[in-house]
Short mmCIF file of C-alpha atoms and ligand atoms in Angstrom, two decimals:
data_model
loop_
_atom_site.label_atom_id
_atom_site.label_comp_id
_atom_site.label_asym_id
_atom_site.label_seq_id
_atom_site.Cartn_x
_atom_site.Cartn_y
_atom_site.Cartn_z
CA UNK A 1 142.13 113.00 71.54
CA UNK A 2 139.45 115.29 72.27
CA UNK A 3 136.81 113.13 70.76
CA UNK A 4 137.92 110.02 73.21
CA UNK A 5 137.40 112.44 75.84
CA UNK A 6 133.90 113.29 74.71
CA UNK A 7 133.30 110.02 74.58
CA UNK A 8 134.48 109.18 78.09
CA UNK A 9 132.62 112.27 79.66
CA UNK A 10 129.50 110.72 77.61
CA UNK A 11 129.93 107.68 79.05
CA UNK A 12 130.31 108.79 82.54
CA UNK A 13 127.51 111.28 82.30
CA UNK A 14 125.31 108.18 81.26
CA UNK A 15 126.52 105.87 83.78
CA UNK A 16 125.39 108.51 86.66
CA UNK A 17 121.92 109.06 84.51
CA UNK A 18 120.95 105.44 85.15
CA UNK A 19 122.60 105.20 88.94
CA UNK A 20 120.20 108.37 89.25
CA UNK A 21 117.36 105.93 88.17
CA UNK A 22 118.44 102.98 89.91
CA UNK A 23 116.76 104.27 93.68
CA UNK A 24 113.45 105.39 92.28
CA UNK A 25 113.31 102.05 91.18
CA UNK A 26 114.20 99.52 93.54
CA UNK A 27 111.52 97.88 96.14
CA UNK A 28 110.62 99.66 99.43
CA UNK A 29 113.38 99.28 102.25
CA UNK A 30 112.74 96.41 104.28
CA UNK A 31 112.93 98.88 107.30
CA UNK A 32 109.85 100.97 106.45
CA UNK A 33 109.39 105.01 106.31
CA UNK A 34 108.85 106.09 109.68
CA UNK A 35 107.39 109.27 108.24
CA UNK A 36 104.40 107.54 106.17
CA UNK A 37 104.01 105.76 109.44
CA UNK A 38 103.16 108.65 110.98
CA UNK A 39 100.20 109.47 108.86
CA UNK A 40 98.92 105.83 108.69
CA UNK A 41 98.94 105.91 112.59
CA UNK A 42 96.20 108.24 112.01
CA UNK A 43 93.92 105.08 112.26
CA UNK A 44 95.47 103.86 115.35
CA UNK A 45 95.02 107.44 117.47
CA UNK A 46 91.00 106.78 117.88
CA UNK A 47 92.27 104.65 120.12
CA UNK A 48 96.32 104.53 120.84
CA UNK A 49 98.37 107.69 122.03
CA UNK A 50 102.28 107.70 121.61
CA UNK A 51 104.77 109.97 122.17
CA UNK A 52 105.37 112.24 125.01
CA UNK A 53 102.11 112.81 127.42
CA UNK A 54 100.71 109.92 125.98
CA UNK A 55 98.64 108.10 128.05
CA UNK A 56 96.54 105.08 128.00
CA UNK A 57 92.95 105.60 125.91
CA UNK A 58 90.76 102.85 124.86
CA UNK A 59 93.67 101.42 123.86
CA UNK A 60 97.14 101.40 126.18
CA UNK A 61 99.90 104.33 125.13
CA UNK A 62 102.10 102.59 123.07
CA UNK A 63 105.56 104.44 123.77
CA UNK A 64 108.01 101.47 124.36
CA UNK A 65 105.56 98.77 123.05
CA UNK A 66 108.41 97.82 120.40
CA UNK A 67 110.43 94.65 121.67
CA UNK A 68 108.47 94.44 124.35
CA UNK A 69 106.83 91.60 126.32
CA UNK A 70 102.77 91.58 125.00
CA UNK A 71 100.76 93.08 127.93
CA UNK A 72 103.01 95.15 129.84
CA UNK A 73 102.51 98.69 129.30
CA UNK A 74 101.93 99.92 132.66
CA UNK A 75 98.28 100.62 134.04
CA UNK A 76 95.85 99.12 131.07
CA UNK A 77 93.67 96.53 131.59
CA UNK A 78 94.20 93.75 128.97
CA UNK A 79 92.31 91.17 127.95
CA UNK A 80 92.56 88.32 129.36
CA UNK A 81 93.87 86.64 126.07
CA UNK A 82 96.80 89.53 125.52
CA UNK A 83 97.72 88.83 129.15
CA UNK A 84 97.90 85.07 128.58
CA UNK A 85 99.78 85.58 125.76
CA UNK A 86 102.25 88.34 127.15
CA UNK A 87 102.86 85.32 130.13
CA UNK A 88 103.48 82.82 127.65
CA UNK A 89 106.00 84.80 125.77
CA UNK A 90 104.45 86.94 122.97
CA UNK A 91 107.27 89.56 122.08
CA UNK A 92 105.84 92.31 119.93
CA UNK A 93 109.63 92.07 117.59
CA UNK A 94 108.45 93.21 113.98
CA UNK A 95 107.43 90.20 112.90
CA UNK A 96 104.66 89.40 115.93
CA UNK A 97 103.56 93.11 115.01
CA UNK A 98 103.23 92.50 111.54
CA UNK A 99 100.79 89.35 111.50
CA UNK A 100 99.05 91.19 114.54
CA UNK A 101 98.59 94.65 112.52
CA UNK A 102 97.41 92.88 109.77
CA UNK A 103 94.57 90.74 111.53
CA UNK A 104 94.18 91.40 115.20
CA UNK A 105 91.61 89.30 115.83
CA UNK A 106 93.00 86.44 114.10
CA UNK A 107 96.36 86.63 115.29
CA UNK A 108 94.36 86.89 118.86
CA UNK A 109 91.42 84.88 119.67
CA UNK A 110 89.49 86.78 122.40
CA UNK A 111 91.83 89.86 121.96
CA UNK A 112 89.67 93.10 122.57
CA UNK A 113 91.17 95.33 119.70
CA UNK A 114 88.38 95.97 117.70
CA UNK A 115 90.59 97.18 114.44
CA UNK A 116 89.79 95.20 111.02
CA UNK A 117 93.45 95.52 110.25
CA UNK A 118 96.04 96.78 107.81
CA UNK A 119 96.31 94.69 104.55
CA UNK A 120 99.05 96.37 102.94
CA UNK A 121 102.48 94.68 103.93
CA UNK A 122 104.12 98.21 103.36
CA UNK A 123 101.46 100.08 105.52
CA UNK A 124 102.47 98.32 108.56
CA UNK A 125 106.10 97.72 107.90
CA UNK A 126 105.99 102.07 107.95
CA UNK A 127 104.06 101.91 111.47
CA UNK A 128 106.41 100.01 112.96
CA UNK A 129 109.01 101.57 112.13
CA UNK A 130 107.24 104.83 113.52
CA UNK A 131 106.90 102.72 116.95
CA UNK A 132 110.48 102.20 117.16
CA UNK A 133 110.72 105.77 117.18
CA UNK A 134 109.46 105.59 120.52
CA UNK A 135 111.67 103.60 122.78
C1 LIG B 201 89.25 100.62 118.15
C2 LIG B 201 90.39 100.87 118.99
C3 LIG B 201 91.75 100.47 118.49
C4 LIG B 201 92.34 100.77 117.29
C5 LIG B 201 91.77 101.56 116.13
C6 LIG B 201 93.70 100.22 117.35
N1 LIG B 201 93.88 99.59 118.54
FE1 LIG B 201 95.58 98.68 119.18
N2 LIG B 201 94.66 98.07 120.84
C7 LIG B 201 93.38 98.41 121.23
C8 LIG B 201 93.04 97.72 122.47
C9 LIG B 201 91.72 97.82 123.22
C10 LIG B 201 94.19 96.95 122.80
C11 LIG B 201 94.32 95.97 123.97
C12 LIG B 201 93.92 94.62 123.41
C13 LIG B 201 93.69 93.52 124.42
O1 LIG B 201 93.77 93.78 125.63
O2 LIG B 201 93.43 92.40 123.96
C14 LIG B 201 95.19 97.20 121.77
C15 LIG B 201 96.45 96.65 121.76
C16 LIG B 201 97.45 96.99 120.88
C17 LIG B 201 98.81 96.53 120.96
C18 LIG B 201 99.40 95.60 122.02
C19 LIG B 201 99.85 96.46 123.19
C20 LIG B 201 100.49 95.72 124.31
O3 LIG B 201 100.89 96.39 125.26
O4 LIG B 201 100.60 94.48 124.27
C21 LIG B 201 99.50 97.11 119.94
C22 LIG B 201 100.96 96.95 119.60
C23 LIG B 201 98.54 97.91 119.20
N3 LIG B 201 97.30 97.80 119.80
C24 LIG B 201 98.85 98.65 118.08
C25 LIG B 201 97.90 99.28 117.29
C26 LIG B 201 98.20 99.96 116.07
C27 LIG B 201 99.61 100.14 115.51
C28 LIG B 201 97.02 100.39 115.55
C29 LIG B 201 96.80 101.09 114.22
C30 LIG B 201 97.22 100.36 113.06
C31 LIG B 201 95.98 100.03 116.49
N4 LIG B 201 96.55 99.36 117.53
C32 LIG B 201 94.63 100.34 116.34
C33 LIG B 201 92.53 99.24 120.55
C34 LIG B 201 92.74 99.72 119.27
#
């Protein structure tokens, strides 16, 4: 009797070791870590504010830029290629953001952000998800 207990209390004990293992194991969440984002935006402040007081810089303040129409942040002055774009229906969901984070001047021809880009898929899935912070 005792000893089938033991046995159970083994078992269970080992069944939570490996459910302890299972998170620090499985892939990144598809949703990104707004907190890493944070410190990756690091790149985009030379030119981007966001958050309160933000306001527009060499590039426009990006509060709100998440679902939103390409071009529209009030009082910058686009290129004329990002407002074409923003008129022919460029939504910046987290997919246009992700191909446009990763090359901007491929995913834009004539687009005047001068960034080379983030290659890491994981990078910029965390800085969007620290731009939907900011609605
Ligand atoms: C060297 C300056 C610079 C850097 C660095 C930079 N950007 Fe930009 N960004 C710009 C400029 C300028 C524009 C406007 C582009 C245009 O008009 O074609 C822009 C446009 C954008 C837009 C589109 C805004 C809109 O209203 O349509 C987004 C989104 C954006 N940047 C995000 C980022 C993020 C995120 C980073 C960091 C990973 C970053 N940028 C880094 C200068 C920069």
């Amino acid at each position: 009797m005792s000893f089938t207990t033991g046995n159970r209390i083994l078992a269970a004990s080992m069944a939570l070791a490996l459910l302890a293992v299972i998170p620090a194991t499985s892939p990144a969440c598809a949703d990104g870590d707004a907190a890493h984002g944070k410190e990756v935006f690091a790149k985009c402040a030379l030119c981007h504010q966001i958050g309160e007081d933000a306001r527009n810089n060499v590039g426009p303040a990006l509060n709100g830029v998440y679902d939103a129409p390409a071009a529209s942040r009030s009082g910058f002055n686009y290129s004329r290629a990002l407002n074409e774009a923003g008129n022919n229906g460029l939504v910046w969901n987290a997919e246009n953001l992700d191909n446009y984070l990763e090359n901007p001047r491929g995913f834009l021809t004539g687009g005047r952000m001068a960034f080379a880009g983030i290659p890491s898929p994981d990078d910029r899935a965390d800085i969007i998800a620290y731009l939907k912070q900011f609605p």
